[in-house]
PDB file of C-alpha atoms in Angstrom:
ATOM      1  CA  MET A   1       4.274  25.317   7.829  1.00  0.00           C
ATOM      2  CA  SER A   2       1.177  27.063   9.234  1.00  0.00           C
ATOM      3  CA  VAL A   3      -1.609  24.443   9.881  1.00  0.00           C
ATOM      4  CA  THR A   4      -4.899  25.115  11.141  1.00  0.00           C
ATOM      5  CA  MET A   5      -7.316  22.445  11.821  1.00  0.00           C
ATOM      6  CA  LEU A   6     -10.812  23.570  12.118  1.00  0.00           C
ATOM      7  CA  GLY A   7     -13.527  20.832  13.058  1.00  0.00           C
ATOM      8  CA  MET A   8     -11.089  18.015  12.536  1.00  0.00           C
ATOM      9  CA  ARG A   9      -9.662  15.381  14.351  1.00  0.00           C
ATOM     10  CA  VAL A  10      -5.913  14.163  13.200  1.00  0.00           C
ATOM     11  CA  LEU A  11      -3.984  11.541  13.937  1.00  0.00           C
ATOM     12  CA  ILE A  12      -0.352  11.381  12.731  1.00  0.00           C
ATOM     13  CA  LEU A  13       1.235   7.755  13.119  1.00  0.00           C
ATOM     14  CA  ARG A  14       5.122   7.683  12.797  1.00  0.00           C
ATOM     15  CA  CYS A  15       6.100   4.455  12.030  1.00  0.00           C
ATOM     16  CA  GLY A  16       9.699   3.474  12.055  1.00  0.00           C
ATOM     17  CA  GLU A  17      13.127   4.990  12.927  1.00  0.00           C
ATOM     18  CA  ALA A  18      13.202   7.004   9.773  1.00  0.00           C
ATOM     19  CA  ALA A  19       9.811   8.386  10.552  1.00  0.00           C
ATOM     20  CA  ALA A  20      10.463   9.102  14.303  1.00  0.00           C
ATOM     21  CA  GLU A  21      13.625  11.239  13.197  1.00  0.00           C
ATOM     22  CA  LEU A  22      11.416  13.786  11.169  1.00  0.00           C
ATOM     23  CA  VAL A  23      11.156  16.965  12.812  1.00  0.00           C
ATOM     24  CA  LEU A  24       7.418  17.915  12.725  1.00  0.00           C
ATOM     25  CA  PRO A  25       6.443  21.561  12.609  1.00  0.00           C
ATOM     26  CA  LYS A  26       5.865  23.151  16.118  1.00  0.00           C
ATOM     27  CA  THR A  27       2.239  24.162  15.182  1.00  0.00           C
ATOM     28  CA  LEU A  28       1.099  20.688  15.072  1.00  0.00           C
ATOM     29  CA  TYR A  29       2.023  20.000  18.644  1.00  0.00           C
ATOM     30  CA  ARG A  30      -0.035  23.148  19.740  1.00  0.00           C
ATOM     31  CA  SER A  31      -2.805  22.348  17.109  1.00  0.00           C
ATOM     32  CA  SER A  32      -6.167  21.528  18.678  1.00  0.00           C
ATOM     33  CA  GLY A  33      -7.397  18.212  17.844  1.00  0.00           C
ATOM     34  CA  VAL A  34      -3.984  16.781  16.256  1.00  0.00           C
ATOM     35  CA  GLU A  35      -2.531  13.745  18.583  1.00  0.00           C
ATOM     36  CA  ILE A  36       0.884  12.222  17.391  1.00  0.00           C
ATOM     37  CA  PHE A  37       1.771   8.654  17.550  1.00  0.00           C
ATOM     38  CA  THR A  38       5.198   6.801  17.336  1.00  0.00           C
ATOM     39  CA  LEU A  39       5.035   3.386  16.333  1.00  0.00           C
ATOM     40  CA  PRO A  40       6.945   0.137  14.910  1.00  0.00           C
ATOM     41  CA  ALA A  41       8.011   0.444  11.358  1.00  0.00           C
ATOM     42  CA  VAL A  42       5.233  -2.186  10.465  1.00  0.00           C
ATOM     43  CA  PRO A  43       2.785  -1.622  13.171  1.00  0.00           C
ATOM     44  CA  GLY A  44       0.953  -4.722  14.446  1.00  0.00           C
ATOM     45  CA  ARG A  45      -3.147  -4.891  15.477  1.00  0.00           C
ATOM     46  CA  GLY A  46      -2.313  -4.248  19.056  1.00  0.00           C
ATOM     47  CA  ASP A  47      -0.296  -1.229  18.101  1.00  0.00           C
ATOM     48  CA  LEU A  48      -3.292   0.227  16.291  1.00  0.00           C
ATOM     49  CA  LYS A  49      -6.244  -0.373  18.423  1.00  0.00           C
ATOM     50  CA  PHE A  50      -6.636   3.247  19.158  1.00  0.00           C
ATOM     51  CA  LEU A  51      -7.561   3.483  15.404  1.00  0.00           C
ATOM     52  CA  SER A  52     -10.978   2.004  16.045  1.00  0.00           C
ATOM     53  CA  GLU A  53     -11.310   3.769  19.136  1.00  0.00           C
ATOM     54  CA  HIS A  54     -11.087   7.186  17.826  1.00  0.00           C
ATOM     55  CA  ALA A  55     -13.341   6.108  14.956  1.00  0.00           C
ATOM     56  CA  THR A  56     -15.991   4.637  17.061  1.00  0.00           C
ATOM     57  CA  GLU A  57     -16.233   7.692  19.136  1.00  0.00           C
ATOM     58  CA  LEU A  58     -16.626   9.943  16.382  1.00  0.00           C
ATOM     59  CA  LEU A  59     -19.034   7.673  14.522  1.00  0.00           C
ATOM     60  CA  PRO A  60     -20.672   5.484  17.672  1.00  0.00           C
ATOM     61  CA  VAL A  61     -23.366   3.949  15.099  1.00  0.00           C
ATOM     62  CA  ASP A  62     -22.802   3.492  11.355  1.00  0.00           C
ATOM     63  CA  SER A  63     -26.289   3.746   9.839  1.00  0.00           C
ATOM     64  CA  THR A  64     -24.997   3.424   6.038  1.00  0.00           C
ATOM     65  CA  PRO A  65     -25.161   0.105   4.603  1.00  0.00           C
ATOM     66  CA  SER A  66     -23.121  -2.961   5.646  1.00  0.00           C
ATOM     67  CA  LEU A  67     -20.800  -4.713   3.581  1.00  0.00           C
ATOM     68  CA  GLU A  68     -23.575  -7.457   3.292  1.00  0.00           C
ATOM     69  CA  GLU A  69     -26.126  -5.377   2.182  1.00  0.00           C
ATOM     70  CA  ILE A  70     -24.136  -3.785  -0.276  1.00  0.00           C
ATOM     71  CA  GLN A  71     -23.214  -6.975  -1.799  1.00  0.00           C
ATOM     72  CA  ALA A  72     -26.830  -8.175  -1.700  1.00  0.00           C
ATOM     73  CA  GLN A  73     -27.826  -5.043  -4.057  1.00  0.00           C
ATOM     74  CA  PRO A  74     -28.621  -5.897  -7.523  1.00  0.00           C
ATOM     75  CA  ARG A  75     -26.505  -3.433  -9.113  1.00  0.00           C
ATOM     76  CA  VAL A  76     -23.510  -2.523  -7.016  1.00  0.00           C
ATOM     77  CA  GLU A  77     -22.716   1.150  -8.250  1.00  0.00           C
ATOM     78  CA  HIS A  78     -19.943   0.986  -5.787  1.00  0.00           C
ATOM     79  CA  MET A  79     -17.619  -0.963  -7.892  1.00  0.00           C
ATOM     80  CA  ALA A  80     -17.870   1.484 -10.776  1.00  0.00           C
ATOM     81  CA  ALA A  81     -15.834   4.943  -9.945  1.00  0.00           C
ATOM     82  CA  PRO A  82     -14.529   5.278  -6.770  1.00  0.00           C
ATOM     83  CA  GLN A  83     -17.084   7.075  -4.135  1.00  0.00           C
ATOM     84  CA  LEU A  84     -16.666   9.353  -1.276  1.00  0.00           C
ATOM     85  CA  ALA A  85     -17.583   7.606   2.143  1.00  0.00           C
ATOM     86  CA  PRO A  86     -21.289   8.263   2.720  1.00  0.00           C
ATOM     87  CA  GLN A  87     -20.883   8.017   6.541  1.00  0.00           C
ATOM     88  CA  GLN A  88     -21.385  11.216   8.589  1.00  0.00           C
ATOM     89  CA  PRO A  89     -19.322  11.277  11.796  1.00  0.00           C
ATOM     90  CA  VAL A  90     -19.418  14.067  14.414  1.00  0.00           C
ATOM     91  CA  MET A  91     -16.433  15.429  12.817  1.00  0.00           C
ATOM     92  CA  PRO A  92     -13.979  14.076  10.271  1.00  0.00           C
ATOM     93  CA  LEU A  93     -11.053  12.004  11.229  1.00  0.00           C
ATOM     94  CA  ARG A  94      -7.885  12.248   9.287  1.00  0.00           C
ATOM     95  CA  ILE A  95      -5.125   9.583   9.629  1.00  0.00           C
ATOM     96  CA  ILE A  96      -1.703  10.578   8.264  1.00  0.00           C
ATOM     97  CA  VAL A  97       0.820   7.673   8.134  1.00  0.00           C
ATOM     98  CA  ILE A  98       4.370   8.639   7.765  1.00  0.00           C
ATOM     99  CA  GLY A  99       6.481   5.540   6.773  1.00  0.00           C
ATOM    100  CA  SER A 100       6.639   2.942   4.220  1.00  0.00           C
ATOM    101  CA  ASP A 101       3.979   1.308   1.900  1.00  0.00           C
ATOM    102  CA  ALA A 102       4.179  -1.765   4.331  1.00  0.00           C
ATOM    103  CA  ALA A 103       3.244   0.581   7.154  1.00  0.00           C
ATOM    104  CA  LEU A 104       0.533   2.435   5.376  1.00  0.00           C
ATOM    105  CA  SER A 105      -0.617  -1.441   4.531  1.00  0.00           C
ATOM    106  CA  ALA A 106      -0.794  -2.215   8.128  1.00  0.00           C
ATOM    107  CA  VAL A 107      -2.943   0.645   8.928  1.00  0.00           C
ATOM    108  CA  LEU A 108      -5.491   0.108   6.147  1.00  0.00           C
ATOM    109  CA  THR A 109      -5.391  -3.311   7.162  1.00  0.00           C
ATOM    110  CA  ARG A 110      -6.795  -2.534  10.636  1.00  0.00           C
ATOM    111  CA  LEU A 111      -9.526  -0.078   9.240  1.00  0.00           C
ATOM    112  CA  LEU A 112     -10.410  -3.094   6.617  1.00  0.00           C
ATOM    113  CA  ARG A 113     -10.778  -5.615   9.349  1.00  0.00           C
ATOM    114  CA  ALA A 114     -12.812  -3.313  11.445  1.00  0.00           C
ATOM    115  CA  ASP A 115     -14.692  -2.068   8.572  1.00  0.00           C
ATOM    116  CA  GLN A 116     -13.926   1.447   9.163  1.00  0.00           C
ATOM    117  CA  LEU A 117     -12.740   2.527   6.196  1.00  0.00           C
ATOM    118  CA  TRP A 118     -14.446   6.158   6.414  1.00  0.00           C
ATOM    119  CA  PRO A 119     -11.594   8.277   7.781  1.00  0.00           C
ATOM    120  CA  GLN A 120      -9.519  10.290   5.482  1.00  0.00           C
ATOM    121  CA  ILE A 121      -6.163   8.638   4.650  1.00  0.00           C
ATOM    122  CA  GLY A 122      -2.805  11.049   4.277  1.00  0.00           C
ATOM    123  CA  PHE A 123       0.427   9.440   3.570  1.00  0.00           C
ATOM    124  CA  VAL A 124       4.040  10.901   3.698  1.00  0.00           C
ATOM    125  CA  PRO A 125       6.202   8.333   2.300  1.00  0.00           C
ATOM    126  CA  VAL A 126       9.821   7.549   4.149  1.00  0.00           C
ATOM    127  CA  ALA A 127      11.743   4.687   3.695  1.00  0.00           C
ATOM    128  CA  GLU A 128      13.710   2.923   6.141  1.00  0.00           C
ATOM    129  CA  PRO A 129      17.515   3.770   5.522  1.00  0.00           C
ATOM    130  CA  THR A 130      19.451   0.661   4.448  1.00  0.00           C
ATOM    131  CA  ASN A 131      23.350   1.676   3.951  1.00  0.00           C
ATOM    132  CA  SER A 132      22.342   5.672   3.979  1.00  0.00           C
ATOM    133  CA  ALA A 133      25.217   8.077   4.628  1.00  0.00           C
ATOM    134  CA  VAL A 134      24.940   9.639   8.336  1.00  0.00           C
ATOM    135  CA  ASP A 135      22.994  12.751   8.510  1.00  0.00           C
ATOM    136  CA  THR A 136      25.046  15.530  10.378  1.00  0.00           C
ATOM    137  CA  THR A 137      22.215  17.404  11.452  1.00  0.00           C
ATOM    138  CA  GLY A 138      21.233  14.541  13.572  1.00  0.00           C
ATOM    139  CA  SER A 139      17.633  14.657  12.286  1.00  0.00           C
ATOM    140  CA  LYS A 140      15.539  14.859   9.014  1.00  0.00           C
ATOM    141  CA  ASN A 141      13.425  17.860   8.974  1.00  0.00           C
ATOM    142  CA  VAL A 142       9.918  18.192   7.212  1.00  0.00           C
ATOM    143  CA  SER A 143       9.438  21.773   8.205  1.00  0.00           C
ATOM    144  CA  GLY A 144      11.647  22.777   5.236  1.00  0.00           C
ATOM    145  CA  PRO A 145      13.270  21.360   2.125  1.00  0.00           C
ATOM    146  CA  ALA A 146      14.335  17.981   2.227  1.00  0.00           C
ATOM    147  CA  THR A 147      17.906  16.800   2.917  1.00  0.00           C
ATOM    148  CA  GLU A 148      20.275  14.863   0.776  1.00  0.00           C
ATOM    149  CA  ASN A 149      19.929  12.302   3.250  1.00  0.00           C
ATOM    150  CA  ALA A 150      16.448  12.464   3.976  1.00  0.00           C
ATOM    151  CA  ALA A 151      14.382   9.210   3.353  1.00  0.00           C
ATOM    152  CA  SER A 152      13.071   9.097  -0.175  1.00  0.00           C
ATOM    153  CA  SER A 153       9.891   8.337  -1.485  1.00  0.00           C
ATOM    154  CA  THR A 154      11.014   6.885  -4.436  1.00  0.00           C
ATOM    155  CA  ALA A 155      10.881   3.598  -2.597  1.00  0.00           C
ATOM    156  CA  SER A 156       7.073   4.107  -2.430  1.00  0.00           C
ATOM    157  CA  THR A 157       4.936   2.583  -5.037  1.00  0.00           C
ATOM    158  CA  ALA A 158       1.584   4.002  -3.226  1.00  0.00           C
ATOM    159  CA  ALA A 159       3.318   7.379  -3.220  1.00  0.00           C
ATOM    160  CA  GLN A 160       4.103   7.103  -6.907  1.00  0.00           C
ATOM    161  CA  ASN A 161       0.738   5.758  -7.931  1.00  0.00           C
ATOM    162  CA  TRP A 162      -1.013   8.671  -6.187  1.00  0.00           C
ATOM    163  CA  SER A 163       1.464  11.273  -7.223  1.00  0.00           C
ATOM    164  CA  ILE A 164       2.327  12.235  -3.899  1.00  0.00           C
ATOM    165  CA  PRO A 165       5.407  14.555  -3.540  1.00  0.00           C
ATOM    166  CA  ALA A 166       8.988  13.058  -2.918  1.00  0.00           C
ATOM    167  CA  ASP A 167       9.654  16.082  -0.828  1.00  0.00           C
ATOM    168  CA  PRO A 168       8.751  15.336   2.785  1.00  0.00           C
ATOM    169  CA  ALA A 169       7.317  18.634   3.839  1.00  0.00           C
ATOM    170  CA  ALA A 170       5.324  18.805   0.591  1.00  0.00           C
ATOM    171  CA  ALA A 171       4.019  15.482   1.320  1.00  0.00           C
ATOM    172  CA  LEU A 172       3.291  16.282   4.860  1.00  0.00           C
ATOM    173  CA  LYS A 173       1.552  19.740   3.525  1.00  0.00           C
ATOM    174  CA  LEU A 174      -0.625  17.739   1.349  1.00  0.00           C
ATOM    175  CA  ALA A 175      -1.867  15.480   3.977  1.00  0.00           C
ATOM    176  CA  LEU A 176      -2.639  18.045   6.172  1.00  0.00           C
ATOM    177  CA  THR A 177      -4.381  20.247   3.868  1.00  0.00           C
ATOM    178  CA  GLY A 178      -5.313  18.389   0.700  1.00  0.00           C
ATOM    179  CA  GLU A 179      -8.790  16.871  -0.220  1.00  0.00           C
ATOM    180  CA  VAL A 180      -9.797  13.393  -0.395  1.00  0.00           C
ATOM    181  CA  LYS A 181      -9.757  11.773  -3.752  1.00  0.00           C
ATOM    182  CA  PRO A 182     -11.103   8.203  -3.555  1.00  0.00           C
ATOM    183  CA  VAL A 183      -9.351   5.262  -5.268  1.00  0.00           C
ATOM    184  CA  PRO A 184     -10.306   1.570  -5.409  1.00  0.00           C
ATOM    185  CA  LEU A 185      -8.993  -0.395  -2.132  1.00  0.00           C
ATOM    186  CA  ILE A 186      -7.249  -3.728  -3.201  1.00  0.00           C
ATOM    187  CA  ARG A 187      -7.439  -6.515  -0.641  1.00  0.00           C
ATOM    188  CA  ASN A 188      -6.669 -10.401  -0.686  1.00  0.00           C
ATOM    189  CA  ASP A 189      -8.739 -12.745   0.800  1.00  0.00           C
ATOM    190  CA  ALA A 190      -6.713 -12.944   4.247  1.00  0.00           C
ATOM    191  CA  GLY A 191      -7.831  -9.586   4.530  1.00  0.00           C
ATOM    192  CA  GLN A 192      -4.507  -7.757   3.785  1.00  0.00           C
ATOM    193  CA  ALA A 193      -5.079  -4.322   2.354  1.00  0.00           C
ATOM    194  CA  VAL A 194      -2.558  -3.265  -0.482  1.00  0.00           C
ATOM    195  CA  ALA A 195      -1.185   0.291  -0.314  1.00  0.00           C
ATOM    196  CA  GLY A 196       1.233   0.221  -3.260  1.00  0.00           C
ATOM    197  CA  SER A 197       1.757  -3.180  -4.639  1.00  0.00           C
ATOM    198  CA  ALA A 198       1.579  -6.975  -4.301  1.00  0.00           C
ATOM    199  CA  ALA A 199       3.359  -9.922  -5.748  1.00  0.00           C
ATOM    200  CA  ILE A 200       2.896 -13.327  -6.844  1.00  0.00           C
ATOM    201  CA  SER A 201       6.122 -15.666  -7.202  1.00  0.00           C
ATOM    202  CA  GLN A 202       7.398 -19.360  -6.731  1.00  0.00           C
ATOM    203  CA  TRP A 203       8.531 -19.685  -3.319  1.00  0.00           C
ATOM    204  CA  ASP A 204      12.263 -20.683  -4.094  1.00  0.00           C
ATOM    205  CA  ALA A 205      12.224 -17.673  -6.449  1.00  0.00           C
ATOM    206  CA  SER A 206      12.375 -19.854  -9.521  1.00  0.00           C
ATOM    207  CA  ALA A 207      10.209 -19.734 -12.599  1.00  0.00           C
ATOM    208  CA  MET A 208       6.713 -20.111 -11.350  1.00  0.00           C
ATOM    209  CA  THR A 209       4.966 -23.076 -11.547  1.00  0.00           C
ATOM    210  CA  GLY A 210       0.898 -22.342 -11.521  1.00  0.00           C
ATOM    211  CA  GLU A 211      -1.768 -20.162 -12.811  1.00  0.00           C
ATOM    212  CA  ILE A 212      -2.711 -16.694 -12.273  1.00  0.00           C
ATOM    213  CA  ILE A 213      -6.089 -15.355 -13.908  1.00  0.00           C
ATOM    214  CA  VAL A 214      -7.218 -11.837 -14.087  1.00  0.00           C
ATOM    215  CA  ASP A 215     -11.044 -11.600 -14.265  1.00  0.00           C
ATOM    216  CA  ASP A 216     -11.281 -13.970 -17.183  1.00  0.00           C
ATOM    217  CA  ALA A 217      -8.140 -13.288 -18.893  1.00  0.00           C
ATOM    218  CA  THR A 218      -5.058 -15.799 -18.382  1.00  0.00           C
ATOM    219  CA  LEU A 219      -2.111 -13.679 -17.324  1.00  0.00           C
ATOM    220  CA  LEU A 220       0.201 -16.735 -16.445  1.00  0.00           C
ATOM    221  CA  GLN A 221      -0.103 -20.398 -17.168  1.00  0.00           C
ATOM    222  CA  GLN A 222       3.131 -22.746 -16.871  1.00  0.00           C
ATOM    223  CA  ASP A 223       4.309 -25.926 -15.591  1.00  0.00           C
ATOM    224  CA  ALA A 224       7.457 -27.128 -13.717  1.00  0.00           C
ATOM    225  CA  GLN A 225       9.006 -27.446 -16.883  1.00  0.00           C
ATOM    226  CA  GLY A 226       8.764 -24.149 -18.005  1.00  0.00           C
ATOM    227  CA  SER A 227       6.009 -25.061 -20.627  1.00  0.00           C
ATOM    228  CA  ALA A 228       4.092 -21.659 -20.728  1.00  0.00           C
ATOM    229  CA  ASP A 229       0.635 -20.143 -22.242  1.00  0.00           C
ATOM    230  CA  ASN A 230       1.208 -16.613 -20.733  1.00  0.00           C
ATOM    231  CA  ALA A 231       0.403 -13.096 -21.461  1.00  0.00           C
ATOM    232  CA  SER A 232       3.981 -12.869 -21.691  1.00  0.00           C
ATOM    233  CA  ARG A 233       5.899 -14.955 -24.489  1.00  0.00           C
ATOM    234  CA  SER A 234       9.006 -15.200 -21.952  1.00  0.00           C
ATOM    235  CA  LEU A 235       9.643 -17.334 -18.982  1.00  0.00           C
ATOM    236  CA  ALA A 236       7.499 -16.171 -16.210  1.00  0.00           C
ATOM    237  CA  TYR A 237       8.615 -15.826 -12.496  1.00  0.00           C
ATOM    238  CA  GLY A 238       5.364 -14.543 -11.279  1.00  0.00           C
ATOM    239  CA  ALA A 239       3.233 -11.458 -11.575  1.00  0.00           C
ATOM    240  CA  ARG A 240       3.057  -7.804 -10.007  1.00  0.00           C
ATOM    241  CA  LEU A 241      -0.076  -5.979  -9.500  1.00  0.00           C
ATOM    242  CA  VAL A 242      -0.949  -2.490  -8.203  1.00  0.00           C
ATOM    243  CA  PRO A 243      -4.409  -0.736  -7.661  1.00  0.00           C
ATOM    244  CA  MET A 244      -5.452   1.526 -10.121  1.00  0.00           C
ATOM    245  CA  LEU A 245      -7.051   5.071  -9.656  1.00  0.00           C
ATOM    246  CA  ASN A 246     -10.330   4.181 -10.923  1.00  0.00           C
ATOM    247  CA  ALA A 247     -12.522   1.017 -12.160  1.00  0.00           C
ATOM    248  CA  PRO A 248     -11.992  -1.780 -12.547  1.00  0.00           C
ATOM    249  CA  GLY A 249      -9.188  -1.514  -9.642  1.00  0.00           C
ATOM    250  CA  ILE A 250      -6.011  -3.717 -10.436  1.00  0.00           C
ATOM    251  CA  ALA A 251      -3.728  -3.646 -13.091  1.00  0.00           C
ATOM    252  CA  ALA A 252      -1.142  -6.716 -13.097  1.00  0.00           C
ATOM    253  CA  ALA A 253       1.729  -7.829 -15.277  1.00  0.00           C
ATOM    254  CA  VAL A 254       4.273 -10.726 -15.663  1.00  0.00           C
ATOM    255  CA  HIS A 255       7.571 -10.855 -13.999  1.00  0.00           C
ATOM    256  CA  THR A 256      10.310 -12.183 -16.528  1.00  0.00           C
ATOM    257  CA  ALA A 257      12.871 -11.950 -14.448  1.00  0.00           C
ATOM    258  CA  ALA A 258      13.674 -13.637 -10.840  1.00  0.00           C
ATOM    259  CA  PRO A 259      12.321 -11.705  -7.569  1.00  0.00           C
ATOM    260  CA  GLN A 260      15.435  -9.723  -6.350  1.00  0.00           C
ATOM    261  CA  PRO A 261      17.671 -11.987  -3.910  1.00  0.00           C
ATOM    262  CA  ARG A 262      18.865 -10.707  -0.406  1.00  0.00           C
ATOM    263  CA  GLY A 263      22.100 -11.392   1.649  1.00  0.00           C
ATOM    264  CA  LEU A 264      25.295 -12.599   0.691  1.00  0.00           C
ATOM    265  CA  PHE A 265      24.011 -14.246  -2.616  1.00  0.00           C
ATOM    266  CA  ALA A 266      22.560 -11.085  -3.505  1.00  0.00           C
ATOM    267  CA  ARG A 267      25.854  -9.168  -3.483  1.00  0.00           C
ATOM    268  CA  TRP A 268      27.842 -12.139  -5.202  1.00  0.00           C
ATOM    269  CA  ARG A 269      24.855 -11.916  -8.065  1.00  0.00           C
ATOM    270  CA  LYS A 270      25.204  -8.194  -8.401  1.00  0.00           C
ATOM    271  CA  LYS A 271      28.961  -8.164  -8.494  1.00  0.00           C
ATOM    272  CA  LYS A 272      29.108 -11.295 -10.937  1.00  0.00           C
ATOM    273  CA  ASN A 273      26.439  -9.676 -13.263  1.00  0.00           C
ATOM    274  CA  PRO A 274      26.024  -6.101 -12.337  1.00  0.00           C
ATOM    275  CA  GLY A 275      23.487  -5.088 -15.433  1.00  0.00           C
ATOM    276  CA  ALA A 276      21.307  -8.192 -14.660  1.00  0.00           C
ATOM    277  CA  SER A 277      17.749  -7.291 -14.217  1.00  0.00           C
ATOM    278  CA  VAL A 278      16.237  -8.415 -10.920  1.00  0.00           C
ATOM    279  CA  SER A 279      12.550  -7.263 -11.197  1.00  0.00           C
ATOM    280  CA  GLN A 280      11.311  -6.810 -14.888  1.00  0.00           C
ATOM    281  CA  LEU A 281       7.884  -6.610 -16.048  1.00  0.00           C
ATOM    282  CA  ASP A 282       6.642  -7.271 -19.609  1.00  0.00           C
ATOM    283  CA  PRO A 283       4.719  -4.192 -20.679  1.00  0.00           C
ATOM    284  CA  HIS A 284       2.829  -6.402 -23.307  1.00  0.00           C
ATOM    285  CA  SER A 285       1.359  -8.779 -20.880  1.00  0.00           C
ATOM    286  CA  LEU A 286      -0.539  -5.805 -18.938  1.00  0.00           C
ATOM    287  CA  VAL A 287      -4.343  -6.594 -18.118  1.00  0.00           C
ATOM    288  CA  THR A 288      -6.687  -4.875 -15.792  1.00  0.00           C
ATOM    289  CA  GLY A 289      -9.411  -6.392 -14.004  1.00  0.00           C
ATOM    290  CA  ARG A 290     -11.418  -6.534 -10.478  1.00  0.00           C
ATOM    291  CA  ALA A 291      -9.850  -9.745  -9.341  1.00  0.00           C
ATOM    292  CA  VAL A 292      -6.602 -11.312  -9.530  1.00  0.00           C
ATOM    293  CA  GLN A 293      -6.774 -15.380  -8.702  1.00  0.00           C
ATOM    294  CA  ALA A 294      -3.554 -17.685  -8.514  1.00  0.00           C
ATOM    295  CA  GLY A 295      -2.854 -21.000  -7.910  1.00  0.00           C
ATOM    296  CA  GLY A 296       0.339 -23.220  -7.508  1.00  0.00           C
ATOM    297  CA  PRO A 297       2.206 -25.738  -5.312  1.00  0.00           C
ATOM    298  CA  GLU A 298       4.455 -23.393  -3.506  1.00  0.00           C
ATOM    299  CA  MET A 299       3.662 -19.612  -4.105  1.00  0.00           C
ATOM    300  CA  ALA A 300       5.290 -16.618  -2.207  1.00  0.00           C
ATOM    301  CA  VAL A 301       2.883 -13.887  -1.912  1.00  0.00           C
ATOM    302  CA  HIS A 302       4.018 -10.360  -1.222  1.00  0.00           C
ATOM    303  CA  VAL A 303       1.939  -7.452  -0.034  1.00  0.00           C
ATOM    304  CA  ASP A 304       4.093  -4.039   0.137  1.00  0.00           C
ATOM    305  CA  GLY A 305       7.121  -5.955   0.437  1.00  0.00           C
ATOM    306  CA  VAL A 306       6.055  -8.272   2.961  1.00  0.00           C
ATOM    307  CA  ARG A 307       6.322 -11.832   2.214  1.00  0.00           C
ATOM    308  CA  SER A 308       4.062 -14.595   3.127  1.00  0.00           C
ATOM    309  CA  LYS A 309       5.220 -16.537   6.145  1.00  0.00           C
ATOM    310  CA  ARG A 310       4.875 -20.017   4.510  1.00  0.00           C
ATOM    311  CA  PRO A 311       4.188 -21.256   0.930  1.00  0.00           C
ATOM    312  CA  GLN A 312       0.598 -20.716  -0.326  1.00  0.00           C
ATOM    313  CA  LYS A 313      -1.280 -22.854  -2.769  1.00  0.00           C
ATOM    314  CA  ARG A 314      -3.630 -20.185  -3.799  1.00  0.00           C
ATOM    315  CA  VAL A 315      -4.634 -16.510  -3.314  1.00  0.00           C
ATOM    316  CA  THR A 316      -6.953 -14.111  -4.546  1.00  0.00           C
ATOM    317  CA  PHE A 317      -6.728 -10.506  -4.478  1.00  0.00           C
ATOM    318  CA  TYR A 318      -9.890  -8.307  -5.468  1.00  0.00           C
ATOM    319  CA  ARG A 319     -11.268  -4.673  -5.176  1.00  0.00           C
ATOM    320  CA  HIS A 320     -13.110  -4.142  -1.687  1.00  0.00           C
ATOM    321  CA  LEU A 321     -16.608  -3.142  -1.617  1.00  0.00           C
ATOM    322  CA  ARG A 322     -15.337   0.074   0.240  1.00  0.00           C
ATOM    323  CA  ASP A 323     -13.236   2.622  -1.719  1.00  0.00           C
ATOM    324  CA  LEU A 324     -10.234   4.038   0.103  1.00  0.00           C
ATOM    325  CA  GLN A 325     -10.437   7.853   1.343  1.00  0.00           C
ATOM    326  CA  ILE A 326      -6.863   8.897  -0.015  1.00  0.00           C
ATOM    327  CA  ILE A 327      -5.788  12.231   0.275  1.00  0.00           C
ATOM    328  CA  ARG A 328      -3.996  12.831  -3.198  1.00  0.00           C
ATOM    329  CA  PRO A 329      -3.395  15.933  -5.687  1.00  0.00           C
TER     330      PRO A 329
END
């Protein structure tokens, strides 16, 4: 793969073991302005401090309207079609995340909280292996066609949403040479950015008790006895939401099956009933909006597969005032 970076700084973040095993083209190591970092599968705030340092170096002073100034505008155009970032840095900064949706979410969350969402974002989806076969080559190579054992992007909702190629070599080429096509950035009230999807469910994975509203529409309303007034006519186990490519920003639907269990119970359940659905959405319940609000006595909130550490009583997901500068076809 021939890569030429002119007038651009590129940071390549290899998140997790599977990403670290990918053999990058040698030209990247010789390219001026390209830096490569090896990070945990889901990097923390301390792991990503360097992102703000690079962004501040290239844009010491941001003279564009602040979030408070944007919010105070009588007509917020930014909440319509996604827009290119108005910032004019010394040179463009392109951050390429190689890893899972959770890794990308961690990077976006860091940029969101620093209010530095103007960098261009590339994504090479690589799932951490579970019980995959041994790769006899000893590595996974993205300088050529993907091997049979290469981590697949089929597990990446973000890649599917943005039509990013499944082949790591093709995804990396797109991330390096593609153009930015902005999309809405979805976040929650805890300041977490959603890369691919989020889910709201009962903490113990039973039928959900609570209410979920998308803008002015009731998506789910169900009591502890299962009495429901839902967009879905079935017993509801929560809802799943994904970012849209355009306004209003969020698409959400009701879960009509319990979330997938883990561990020994999961294997027993699959053996007893191999045809059982563990993550079924009711397509007739689909609604779109700018914000999703949920309330209930004991909710589990998942952001790109990462579950909240403790039960939540309320959560809000909404479209951020700044858009995501994602590189996609």
